[in-house]
């Protein structure tokens, strides 16, 4: 089966940029993961521009399905702005908004900044770990009288969610899709990462460890 070119290019870039690293890392669920994805390391103009291009390529087939882009604080703020710029460059000018963690009591006040939330709203974040950020975003969007239209993320870890130390039969992304009824569009997933690792003999050791992790925790 042919590889997803957008996903493969993104994984290669994330590894080259040091955003996707290999070793032993403890996850929020307390697991020892053989890889770590830190979107905070998209920390210069070239990197965030490349990331925005990847989001835009993944979303182009769905660009008619949302009216506004929303970035939850804090990482989502930069992602929403960068995606809006890239989509506008491609001929799809979309307004964007984001929230503050603390309500402002002067000036315009409130927790929302940017374009009004109306119509169908796309939520943009780096990953979905527990779905908390998505749930909070949905509450804000609905409170503004708008409709959540979907979620865009950079990486889908495709692994079981955990609750109180117990593995669940579904991933956080699957929970958002099933329980919240929202489509989730990921630039790449764990399967794409494995394809990338298997295609490079120099990365064979990492491929074996990531495969073992997927066999234990994957969905």
Coordinates of C-alpha atoms in Angstrom, one line a residue, residues 3-5 7-17 20 22 188-204 206-207 210:
X3 CA 2.4 5.6 1.9
X4 CA 0.5 8.9 2.7
X5 CA 2.9 11.4 1.3
X7 CA 2.2 12.1 6.6
X8 CA 5.6 10.8 5.6
X9 CA 7.0 14.3 4.7
X10 CA 5.7 15.6 8.0
X11 CA 7.3 12.7 10.1
X12 CA 10.6 13.2 8.3
X13 CA 10.5 16.9 9.0
X14 CA 9.5 16.5 12.6
X15 CA 12.5 14.0 13.1
X16 CA 14.9 16.3 11.3
X17 CA 13.7 19.3 13.4
X20 CA 10.0 14.0 17.2
X22 CA 13.5 8.7 20.2
X188 CA 0.2 11.8 10.8
X189 CA -0.3 8.8 13.1
X190 CA 1.7 6.2 14.8
X191 CA 1.3 3.9 11.8
X192 CA 2.9 6.6 9.6
X193 CA 5.8 6.9 12.0
X194 CA 6.3 3.2 11.8
X195 CA 6.3 3.3 8.0
X196 CA 8.9 6.0 8.1
X197 CA 11.2 4.1 10.5
X198 CA 10.9 0.8 8.6
X199 CA 11.9 2.6 5.4
X200 CA 15.3 3.7 6.9
X201 CA 17.7 0.9 7.9
X202 CA 19.5 3.2 10.2
X203 CA 16.4 3.6 12.2
X204 CA 15.6 -0.1 12.5
X206 CA 13.7 2.5 16.8
X207 CA 11.2 0.8 14.6
X210 CA 8.0 1.6 18.5

